[in-house]
Short mmCIF file of C-alpha atoms in Angstrom, two decimals:
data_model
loop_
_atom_site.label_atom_id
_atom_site.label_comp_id
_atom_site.label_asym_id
_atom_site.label_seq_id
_atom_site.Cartn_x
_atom_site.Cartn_y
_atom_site.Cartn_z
CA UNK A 1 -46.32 -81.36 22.94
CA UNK A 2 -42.90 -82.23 22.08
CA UNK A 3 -43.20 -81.08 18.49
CA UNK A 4 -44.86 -78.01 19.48
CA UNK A 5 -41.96 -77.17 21.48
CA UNK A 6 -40.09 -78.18 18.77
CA UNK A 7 -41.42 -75.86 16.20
CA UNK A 8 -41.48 -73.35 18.71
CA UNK A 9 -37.91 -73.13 18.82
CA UNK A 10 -36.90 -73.66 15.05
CA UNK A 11 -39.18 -70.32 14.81
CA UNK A 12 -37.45 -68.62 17.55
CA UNK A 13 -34.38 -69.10 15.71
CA UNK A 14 -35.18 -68.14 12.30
CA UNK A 15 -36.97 -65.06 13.71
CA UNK A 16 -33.72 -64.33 15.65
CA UNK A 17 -31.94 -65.10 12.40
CA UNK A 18 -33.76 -62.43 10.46
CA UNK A 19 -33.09 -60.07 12.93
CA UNK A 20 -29.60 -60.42 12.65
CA UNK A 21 -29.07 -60.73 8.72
CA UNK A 22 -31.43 -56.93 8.95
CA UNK A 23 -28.63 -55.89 11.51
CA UNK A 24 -25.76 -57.48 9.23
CA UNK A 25 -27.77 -55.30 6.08
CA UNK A 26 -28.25 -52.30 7.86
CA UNK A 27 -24.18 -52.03 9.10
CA UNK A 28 -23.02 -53.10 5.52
CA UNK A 29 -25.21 -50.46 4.13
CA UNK A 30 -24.03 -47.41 6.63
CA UNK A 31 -20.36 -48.81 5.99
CA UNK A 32 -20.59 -49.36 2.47
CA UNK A 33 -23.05 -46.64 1.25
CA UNK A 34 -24.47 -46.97 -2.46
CA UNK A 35 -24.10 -43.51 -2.99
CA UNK A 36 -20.77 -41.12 -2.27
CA UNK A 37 -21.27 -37.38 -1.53
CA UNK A 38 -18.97 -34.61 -1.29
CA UNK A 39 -19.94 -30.99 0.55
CA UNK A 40 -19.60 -28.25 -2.12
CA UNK A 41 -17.58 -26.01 -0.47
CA UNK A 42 -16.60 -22.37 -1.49
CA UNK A 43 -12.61 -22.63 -3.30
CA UNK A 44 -10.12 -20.07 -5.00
CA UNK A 45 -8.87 -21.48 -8.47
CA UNK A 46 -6.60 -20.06 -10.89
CA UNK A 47 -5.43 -20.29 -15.09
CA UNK A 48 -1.38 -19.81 -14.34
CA UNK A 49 1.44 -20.11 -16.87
CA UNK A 50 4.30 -22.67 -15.60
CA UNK A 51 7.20 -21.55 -16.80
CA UNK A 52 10.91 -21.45 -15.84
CA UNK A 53 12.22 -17.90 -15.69
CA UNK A 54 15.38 -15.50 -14.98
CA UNK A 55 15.44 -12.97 -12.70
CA UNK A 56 18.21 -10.22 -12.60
CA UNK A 57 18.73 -7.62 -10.57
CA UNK A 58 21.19 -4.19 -10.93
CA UNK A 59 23.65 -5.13 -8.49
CA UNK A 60 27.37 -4.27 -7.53
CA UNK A 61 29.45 -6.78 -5.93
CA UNK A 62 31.44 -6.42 -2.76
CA UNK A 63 34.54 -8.17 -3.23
CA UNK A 64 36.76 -9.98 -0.22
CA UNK A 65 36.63 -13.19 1.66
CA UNK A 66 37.64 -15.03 4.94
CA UNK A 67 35.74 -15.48 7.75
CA UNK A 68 33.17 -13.36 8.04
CA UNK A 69 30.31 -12.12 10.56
CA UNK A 70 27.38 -9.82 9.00
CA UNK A 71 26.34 -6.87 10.43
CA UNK A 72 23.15 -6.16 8.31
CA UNK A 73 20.26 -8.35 7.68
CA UNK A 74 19.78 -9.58 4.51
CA UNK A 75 17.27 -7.08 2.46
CA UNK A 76 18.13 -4.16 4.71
CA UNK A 77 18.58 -0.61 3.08
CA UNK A 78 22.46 0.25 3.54
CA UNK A 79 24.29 3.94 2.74
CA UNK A 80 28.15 4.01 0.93
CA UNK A 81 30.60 3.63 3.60
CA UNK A 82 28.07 1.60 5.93
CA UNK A 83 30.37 -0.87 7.63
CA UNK A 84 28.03 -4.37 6.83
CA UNK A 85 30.88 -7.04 7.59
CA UNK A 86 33.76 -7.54 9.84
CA UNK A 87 36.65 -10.39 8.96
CA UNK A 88 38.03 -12.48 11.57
CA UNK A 89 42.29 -13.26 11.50
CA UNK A 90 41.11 -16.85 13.38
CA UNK A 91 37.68 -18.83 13.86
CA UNK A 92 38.37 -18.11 17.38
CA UNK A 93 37.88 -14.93 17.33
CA UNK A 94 34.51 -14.90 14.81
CA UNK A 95 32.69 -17.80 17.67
CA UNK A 96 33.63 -14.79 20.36
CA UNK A 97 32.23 -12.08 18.38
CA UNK A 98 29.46 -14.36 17.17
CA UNK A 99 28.82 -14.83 21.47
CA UNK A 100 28.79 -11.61 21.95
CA UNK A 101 26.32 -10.42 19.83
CA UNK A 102 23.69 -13.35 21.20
CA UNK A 103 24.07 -12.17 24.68
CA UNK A 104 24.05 -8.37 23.83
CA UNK A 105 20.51 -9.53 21.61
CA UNK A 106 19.17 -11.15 24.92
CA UNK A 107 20.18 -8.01 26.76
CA UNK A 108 18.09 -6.09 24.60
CA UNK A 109 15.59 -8.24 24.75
CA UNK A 110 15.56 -8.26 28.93
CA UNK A 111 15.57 -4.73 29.03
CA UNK A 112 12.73 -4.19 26.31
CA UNK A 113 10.89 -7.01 28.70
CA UNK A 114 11.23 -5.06 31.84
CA UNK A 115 9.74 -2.11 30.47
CA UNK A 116 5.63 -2.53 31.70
CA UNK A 117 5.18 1.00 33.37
CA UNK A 118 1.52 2.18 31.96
CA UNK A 119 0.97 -1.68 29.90
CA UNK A 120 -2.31 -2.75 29.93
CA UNK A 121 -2.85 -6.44 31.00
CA UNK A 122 -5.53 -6.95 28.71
CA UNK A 123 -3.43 -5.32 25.91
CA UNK A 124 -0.36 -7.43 26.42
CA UNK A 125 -2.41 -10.62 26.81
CA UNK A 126 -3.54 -10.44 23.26
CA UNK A 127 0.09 -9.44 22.19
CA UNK A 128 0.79 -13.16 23.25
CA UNK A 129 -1.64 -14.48 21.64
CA UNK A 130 -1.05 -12.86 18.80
CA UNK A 131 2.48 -13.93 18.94
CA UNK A 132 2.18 -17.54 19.15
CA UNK A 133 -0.41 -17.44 16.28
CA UNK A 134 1.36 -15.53 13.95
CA UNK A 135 4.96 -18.31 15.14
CA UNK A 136 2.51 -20.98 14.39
CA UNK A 137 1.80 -19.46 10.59
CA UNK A 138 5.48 -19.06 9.95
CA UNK A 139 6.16 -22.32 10.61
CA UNK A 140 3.21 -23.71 8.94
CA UNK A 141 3.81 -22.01 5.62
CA UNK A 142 7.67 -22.93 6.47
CA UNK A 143 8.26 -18.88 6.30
CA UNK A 144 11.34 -19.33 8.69
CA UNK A 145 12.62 -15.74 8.27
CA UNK A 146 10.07 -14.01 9.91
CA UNK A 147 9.65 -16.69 12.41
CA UNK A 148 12.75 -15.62 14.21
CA UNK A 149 11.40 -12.11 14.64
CA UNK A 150 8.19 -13.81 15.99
CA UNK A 151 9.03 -15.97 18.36
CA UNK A 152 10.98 -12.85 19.92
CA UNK A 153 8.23 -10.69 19.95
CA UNK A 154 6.84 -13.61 21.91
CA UNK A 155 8.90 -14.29 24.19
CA UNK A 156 9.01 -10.38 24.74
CA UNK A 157 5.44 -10.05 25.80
CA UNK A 158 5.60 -13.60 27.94
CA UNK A 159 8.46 -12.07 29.83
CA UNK A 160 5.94 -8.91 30.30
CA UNK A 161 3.27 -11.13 31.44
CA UNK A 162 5.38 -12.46 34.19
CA UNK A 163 6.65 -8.96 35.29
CA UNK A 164 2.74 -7.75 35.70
CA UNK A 165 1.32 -10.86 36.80
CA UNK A 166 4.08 -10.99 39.73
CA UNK A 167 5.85 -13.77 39.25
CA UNK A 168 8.96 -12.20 38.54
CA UNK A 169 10.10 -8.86 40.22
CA UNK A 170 12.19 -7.91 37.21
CA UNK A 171 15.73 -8.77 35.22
CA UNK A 172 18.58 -6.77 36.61
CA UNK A 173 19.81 -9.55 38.06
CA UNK A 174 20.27 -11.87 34.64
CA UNK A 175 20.80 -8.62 32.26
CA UNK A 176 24.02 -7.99 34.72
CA UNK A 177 25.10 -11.85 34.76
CA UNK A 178 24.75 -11.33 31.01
CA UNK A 179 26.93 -8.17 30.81
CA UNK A 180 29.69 -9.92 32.61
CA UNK A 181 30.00 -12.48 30.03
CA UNK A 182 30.13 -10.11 27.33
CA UNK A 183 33.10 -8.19 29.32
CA UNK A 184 34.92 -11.36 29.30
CA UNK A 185 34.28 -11.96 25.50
CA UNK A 186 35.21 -8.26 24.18
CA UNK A 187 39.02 -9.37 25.32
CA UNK A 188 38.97 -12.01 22.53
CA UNK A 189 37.24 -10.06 19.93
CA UNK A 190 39.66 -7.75 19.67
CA UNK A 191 39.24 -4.97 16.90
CA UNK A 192 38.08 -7.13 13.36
CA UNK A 193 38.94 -5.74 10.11
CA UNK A 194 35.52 -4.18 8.57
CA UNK A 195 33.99 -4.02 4.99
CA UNK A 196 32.09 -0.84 4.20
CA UNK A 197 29.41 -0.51 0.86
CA UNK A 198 30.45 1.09 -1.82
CA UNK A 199 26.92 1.80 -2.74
CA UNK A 200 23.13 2.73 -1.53
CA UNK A 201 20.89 0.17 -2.23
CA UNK A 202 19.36 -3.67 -0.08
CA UNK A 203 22.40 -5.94 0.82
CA UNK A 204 22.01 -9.35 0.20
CA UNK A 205 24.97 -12.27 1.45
CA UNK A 206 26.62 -13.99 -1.20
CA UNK A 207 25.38 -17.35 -0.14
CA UNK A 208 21.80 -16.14 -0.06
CA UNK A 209 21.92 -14.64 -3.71
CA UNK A 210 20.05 -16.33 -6.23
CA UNK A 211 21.99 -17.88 -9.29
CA UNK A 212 21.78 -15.16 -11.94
CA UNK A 213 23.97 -16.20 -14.87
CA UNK A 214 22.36 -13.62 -17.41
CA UNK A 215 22.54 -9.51 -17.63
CA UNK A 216 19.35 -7.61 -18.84
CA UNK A 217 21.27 -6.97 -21.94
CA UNK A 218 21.83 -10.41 -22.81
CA UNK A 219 18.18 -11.58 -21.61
CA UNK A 220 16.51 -8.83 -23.71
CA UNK A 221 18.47 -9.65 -26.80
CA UNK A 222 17.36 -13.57 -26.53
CA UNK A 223 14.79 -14.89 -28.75
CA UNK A 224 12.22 -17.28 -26.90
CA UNK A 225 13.65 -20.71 -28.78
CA UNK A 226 16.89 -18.81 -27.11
CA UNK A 227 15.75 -18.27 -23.98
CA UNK A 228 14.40 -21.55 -23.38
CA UNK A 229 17.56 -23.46 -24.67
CA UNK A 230 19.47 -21.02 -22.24
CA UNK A 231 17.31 -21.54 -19.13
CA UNK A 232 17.02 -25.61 -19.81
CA UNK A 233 20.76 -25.87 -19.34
CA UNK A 234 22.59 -26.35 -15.43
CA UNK A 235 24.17 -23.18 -13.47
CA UNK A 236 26.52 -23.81 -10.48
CA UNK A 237 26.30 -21.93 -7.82
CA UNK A 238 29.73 -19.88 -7.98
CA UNK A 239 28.79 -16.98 -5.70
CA UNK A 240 31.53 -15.64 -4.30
CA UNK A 241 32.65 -12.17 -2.34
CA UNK A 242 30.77 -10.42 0.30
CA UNK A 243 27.83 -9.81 -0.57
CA UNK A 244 26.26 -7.64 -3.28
CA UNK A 245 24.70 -4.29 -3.10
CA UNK A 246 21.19 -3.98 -5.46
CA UNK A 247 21.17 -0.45 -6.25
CA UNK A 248 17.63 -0.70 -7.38
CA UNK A 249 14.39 -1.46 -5.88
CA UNK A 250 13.16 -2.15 -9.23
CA UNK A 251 14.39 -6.00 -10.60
CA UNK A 252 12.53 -7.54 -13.80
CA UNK A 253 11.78 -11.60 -14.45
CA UNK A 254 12.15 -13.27 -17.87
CA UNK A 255 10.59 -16.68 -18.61
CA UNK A 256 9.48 -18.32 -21.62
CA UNK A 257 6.69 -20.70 -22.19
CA UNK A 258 4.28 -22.77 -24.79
CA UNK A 259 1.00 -22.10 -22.84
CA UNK A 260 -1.72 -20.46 -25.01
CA UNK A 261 -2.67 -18.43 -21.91
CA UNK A 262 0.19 -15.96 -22.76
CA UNK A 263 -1.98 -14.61 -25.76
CA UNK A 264 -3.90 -13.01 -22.91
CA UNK A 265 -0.82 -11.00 -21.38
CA UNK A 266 -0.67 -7.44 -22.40
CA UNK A 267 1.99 -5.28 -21.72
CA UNK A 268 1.04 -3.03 -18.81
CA UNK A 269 -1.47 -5.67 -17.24
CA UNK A 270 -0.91 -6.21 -13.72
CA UNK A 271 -0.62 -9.94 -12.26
CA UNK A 272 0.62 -12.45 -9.57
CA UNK A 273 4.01 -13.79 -9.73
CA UNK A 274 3.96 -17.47 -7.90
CA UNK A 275 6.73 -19.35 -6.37
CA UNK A 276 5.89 -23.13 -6.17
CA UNK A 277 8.89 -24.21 -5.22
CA UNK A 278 9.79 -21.38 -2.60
CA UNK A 279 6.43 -22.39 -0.05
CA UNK A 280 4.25 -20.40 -2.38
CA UNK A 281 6.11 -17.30 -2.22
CA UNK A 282 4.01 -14.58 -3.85
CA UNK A 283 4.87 -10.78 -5.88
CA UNK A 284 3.25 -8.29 -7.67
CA UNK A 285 4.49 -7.77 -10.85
CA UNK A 286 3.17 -5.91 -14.49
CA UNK A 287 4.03 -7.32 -17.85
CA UNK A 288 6.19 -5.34 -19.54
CA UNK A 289 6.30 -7.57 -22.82
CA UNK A 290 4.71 -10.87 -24.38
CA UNK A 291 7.42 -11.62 -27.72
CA UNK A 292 5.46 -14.50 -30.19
CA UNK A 293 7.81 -16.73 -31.89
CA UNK A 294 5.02 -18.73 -34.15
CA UNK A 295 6.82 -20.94 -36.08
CA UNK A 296 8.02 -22.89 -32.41
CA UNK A 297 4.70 -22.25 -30.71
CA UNK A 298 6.58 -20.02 -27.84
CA UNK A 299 6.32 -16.53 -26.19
CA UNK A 300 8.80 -14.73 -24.07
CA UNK A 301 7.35 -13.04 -21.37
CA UNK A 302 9.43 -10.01 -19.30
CA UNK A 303 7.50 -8.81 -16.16
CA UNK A 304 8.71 -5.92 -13.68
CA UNK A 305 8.12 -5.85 -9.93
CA UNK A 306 9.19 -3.16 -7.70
CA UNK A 307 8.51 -5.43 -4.49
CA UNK A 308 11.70 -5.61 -3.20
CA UNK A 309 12.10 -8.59 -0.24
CA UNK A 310 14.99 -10.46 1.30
CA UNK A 311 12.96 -13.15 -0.52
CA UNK A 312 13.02 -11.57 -3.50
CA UNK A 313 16.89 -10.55 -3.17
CA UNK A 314 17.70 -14.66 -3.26
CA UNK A 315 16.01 -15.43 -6.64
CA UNK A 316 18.13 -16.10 -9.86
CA UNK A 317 16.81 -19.22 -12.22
CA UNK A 318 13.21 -20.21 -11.06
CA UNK A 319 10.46 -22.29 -11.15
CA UNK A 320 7.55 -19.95 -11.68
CA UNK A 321 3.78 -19.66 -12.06
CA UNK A 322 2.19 -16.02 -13.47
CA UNK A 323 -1.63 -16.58 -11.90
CA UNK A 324 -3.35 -15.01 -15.34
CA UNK A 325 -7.05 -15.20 -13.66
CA UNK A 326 -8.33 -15.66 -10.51
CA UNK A 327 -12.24 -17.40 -9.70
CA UNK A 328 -13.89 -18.28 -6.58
CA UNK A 329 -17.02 -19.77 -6.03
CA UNK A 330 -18.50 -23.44 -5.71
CA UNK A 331 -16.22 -26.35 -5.88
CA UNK A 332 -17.96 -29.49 -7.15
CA UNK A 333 -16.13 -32.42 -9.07
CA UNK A 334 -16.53 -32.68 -12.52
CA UNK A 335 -17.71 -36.68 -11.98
CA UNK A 336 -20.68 -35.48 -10.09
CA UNK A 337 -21.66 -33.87 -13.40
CA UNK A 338 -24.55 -35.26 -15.56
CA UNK A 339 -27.93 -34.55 -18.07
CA UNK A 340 -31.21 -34.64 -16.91
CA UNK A 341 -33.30 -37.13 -19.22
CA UNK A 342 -36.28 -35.24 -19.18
CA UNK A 343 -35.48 -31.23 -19.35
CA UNK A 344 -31.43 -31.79 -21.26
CA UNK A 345 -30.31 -29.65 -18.60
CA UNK A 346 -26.49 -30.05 -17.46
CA UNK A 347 -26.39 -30.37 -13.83
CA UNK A 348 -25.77 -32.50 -10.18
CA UNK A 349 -27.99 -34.65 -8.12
CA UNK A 350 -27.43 -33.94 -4.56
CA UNK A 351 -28.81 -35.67 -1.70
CA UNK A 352 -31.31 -34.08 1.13
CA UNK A 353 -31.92 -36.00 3.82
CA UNK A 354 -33.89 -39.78 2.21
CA UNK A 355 -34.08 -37.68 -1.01
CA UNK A 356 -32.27 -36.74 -4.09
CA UNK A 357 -32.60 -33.69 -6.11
CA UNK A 358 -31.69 -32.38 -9.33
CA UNK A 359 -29.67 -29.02 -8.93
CA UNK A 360 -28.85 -27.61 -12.96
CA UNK A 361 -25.58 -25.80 -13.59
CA UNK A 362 -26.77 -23.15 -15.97
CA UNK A 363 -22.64 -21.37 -15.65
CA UNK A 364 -19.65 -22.48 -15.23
CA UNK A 365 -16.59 -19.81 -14.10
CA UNK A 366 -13.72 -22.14 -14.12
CA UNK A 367 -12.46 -25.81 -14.50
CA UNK A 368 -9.59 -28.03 -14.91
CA UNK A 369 -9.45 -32.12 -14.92
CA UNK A 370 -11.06 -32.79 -11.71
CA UNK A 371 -13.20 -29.74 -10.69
CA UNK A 372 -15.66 -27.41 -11.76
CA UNK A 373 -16.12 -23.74 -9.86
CA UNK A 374 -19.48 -23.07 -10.07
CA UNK A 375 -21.24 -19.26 -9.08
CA UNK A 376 -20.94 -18.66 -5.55
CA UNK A 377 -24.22 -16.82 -5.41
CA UNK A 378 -26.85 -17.83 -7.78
CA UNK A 379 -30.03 -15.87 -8.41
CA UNK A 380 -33.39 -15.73 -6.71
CA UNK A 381 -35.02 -17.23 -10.01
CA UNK A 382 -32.43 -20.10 -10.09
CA UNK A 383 -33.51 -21.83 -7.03
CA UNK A 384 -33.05 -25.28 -8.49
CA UNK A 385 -28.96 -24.25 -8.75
CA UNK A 386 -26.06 -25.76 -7.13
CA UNK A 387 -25.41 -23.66 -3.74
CA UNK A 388 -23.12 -23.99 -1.07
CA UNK A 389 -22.73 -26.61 0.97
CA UNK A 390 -24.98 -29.14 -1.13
CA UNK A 391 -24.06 -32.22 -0.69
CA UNK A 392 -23.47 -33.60 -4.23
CA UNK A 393 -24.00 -37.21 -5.03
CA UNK A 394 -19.99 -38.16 -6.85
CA UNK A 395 -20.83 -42.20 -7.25
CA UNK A 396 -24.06 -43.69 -7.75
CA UNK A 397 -26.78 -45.29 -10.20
CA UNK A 398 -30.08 -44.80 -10.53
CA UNK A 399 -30.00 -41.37 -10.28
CA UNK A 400 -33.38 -39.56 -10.48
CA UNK A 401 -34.98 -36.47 -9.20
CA UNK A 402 -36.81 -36.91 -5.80
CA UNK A 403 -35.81 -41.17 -5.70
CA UNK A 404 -35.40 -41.85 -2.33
CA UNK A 405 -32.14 -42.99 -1.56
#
């Protein structure tokens, strides 16, 4: 009876044994799968040229200096004689005038607030909304001049939102505490010297101009070995002045590169100007001429835009990208890739549900090191096609169509 027991238990144990070296099988396999998928999911590529480029601008220079306070925005459209700048005799008096124009802003912005005679609830509701979303995509794509404009219009419609919903009766009371202060400040601001422009055309600060050591003259006359040896070398920044007036909304770009993709530029083409180093700043621009030099393997590009930005005001020696072509479709990686042993066929073995299956790729519209962009809609007769969504098998062996995985 004993024994019985005896071998009762031992088989309890191995049987509870099994059971956990399945369990200990089953986890390692969910954690550590045999096969790695990734979704194919739909993805914008482009074929750009990297190249480092000169910008240049017609401009006229407003000469002076001292302490200065602005009163145009950078970008904005000024007439001759416009007064855009006042000098201060002491920093004293520039942090008054500098106060005063903060509380005369907030002013405007009380009074702009209180104004909700005939405003929709509904309406305004979605204004703040639309605010905060459109704050939240400055800051995201680090866009931090238009976020200041945002996060007024903001604050605008939440001080709205209080006015309707009740909670407060109005702001007569602050707008007049705030008009005090500025009475008190106009004492020590005195009457500043101004600067006028002595032109029509965007204002841009010094500081903000971009570093533009070459005229169009010299930039045209520059062969590309030229150009690049020019553009390689190191430009301080010695802006200096007020400011400078571009008198023309019209600026052009030149950049040289080694990239056989400028054999596909043709003068009058239209394409995308890219800023990689400026958050991904984009501009319109046309090529106005693609210059072969044959015997270095090079080609001067000049391109045109007539875009004209604050952004586009601070540019001088950049980093660029010129997007050549554009693709979107199916994003798959290039490992996933293989040949069918049977049919020959190039294609992808994705995995549905237990199953695998063979999916062909029968056209390819773009690829670089890592990925392939496959067609985003593939036809009714190619239902054995990559499409999106699959989820394609990137690391595996044995692959085979319909194995169960």
């Amino acid at each position: 009876m004993g024994q019985v027991k005896r071998y009762l238990g031992i088989t309890a144990m191995l049987l509870l044994g099994a059971a956990v070296l399945y369990l200990v099988v089953q986890i390692y396999a969910i954690m550590n799968p045999s096969y790695r998928t990734e979704t194919a999911i739909y993805y914008e590529m482009s074929e750009n040229i990297e190249m480092k480029a000169a910008a240049v601008f017609q401009r006229q220079t407003i000469e002076g200096g001292g302490t200065l306070g602005y009163l145009v925005e950078d970008g904005e459209r000024v007439h001759p004689g416009q007064v855009i700048a006042e000098r201060y005799s002491s920093p004293q008096q520039a942090q008054a005038q500098a106060q005063y124009r903060q509380l005369q802003r907030q002013v405007e912005m009380l009074q702009s607030s209180s104004k909700v005679q005939g405003v929709d609830v509904g309406a305004i509701t979605r204004q703040l909304q639309d605010g905060l979303y459109s704050l939240v995509a400055d800051l995201g794509q680090s866009n931090y001049y238009d976020s200041t404009e945002d996060f007024n219009s903001y604050l605008v419609a939440a001080n709205k939102v209080q006015c309707l919903t009740g909670k407060t009766s109005g702001f007569d009371q602050r707008i007049a505490q705030i008009q005090g202060q500025m009475e008190a400040l106009s004492a020590a601001v005195g009457t500043p010297e101004t600067i006028g422009s002595p032109a029509s055309g965007y204002f841009v600060r010094s500081e903000q101009a971009g570093v533009q050591p070459f005229s169009q003259e010299q930039l045209e006359q520059m062969t590309p070995q030229q150009l690049l040896e020019e553009l390689d070398k190191t430009f301080p920044d010695n802006s200096q002045g007020v400011g400078e007036i571009i008198t023309d909304y019209r600026w052009s770009l030149y950049g040289t590169t080694d990239s056989s993709l400028a054999q596909q530029l043709k003068a009058g083409q239209s394409v995308t100007l890219r800023l990689p180093e400026r958050g991904g700043l984009e501009f319109p621009v046309k090529v106005e001429q693609v210059q072969a030099d044959r015997e270095n393997g090079l080609y001067k590009i000049k391109l045109s835009c007539q875009n004209i930005t604050p952004q586009a005001l601070g540019l001088g020696v950049e980093r660029v990208e010129v997007v050549v072509n554009e693709y979107e479709g199916i994003r798959v990686p290039r490992s996933a890739e293989h040949i069918h042993i049977s049919t020959d066929e190039n294609g992808v073995y994705v995995k549905l549900g237990t199953l695998m299956y063979f999916r062909k790729i029968t056209n390819k519209l773009y690829q670089n090191e890592e990925y392939m962009l496959l067609p985003l809609n593939p036809s009714e007769e190619d239902g054995d096609e990559v499409r999106l969504y699959d989820e394609v098998i990137v690391e595996g062996t044995d692959l085979d169509n319909g194995k169960l995985i």
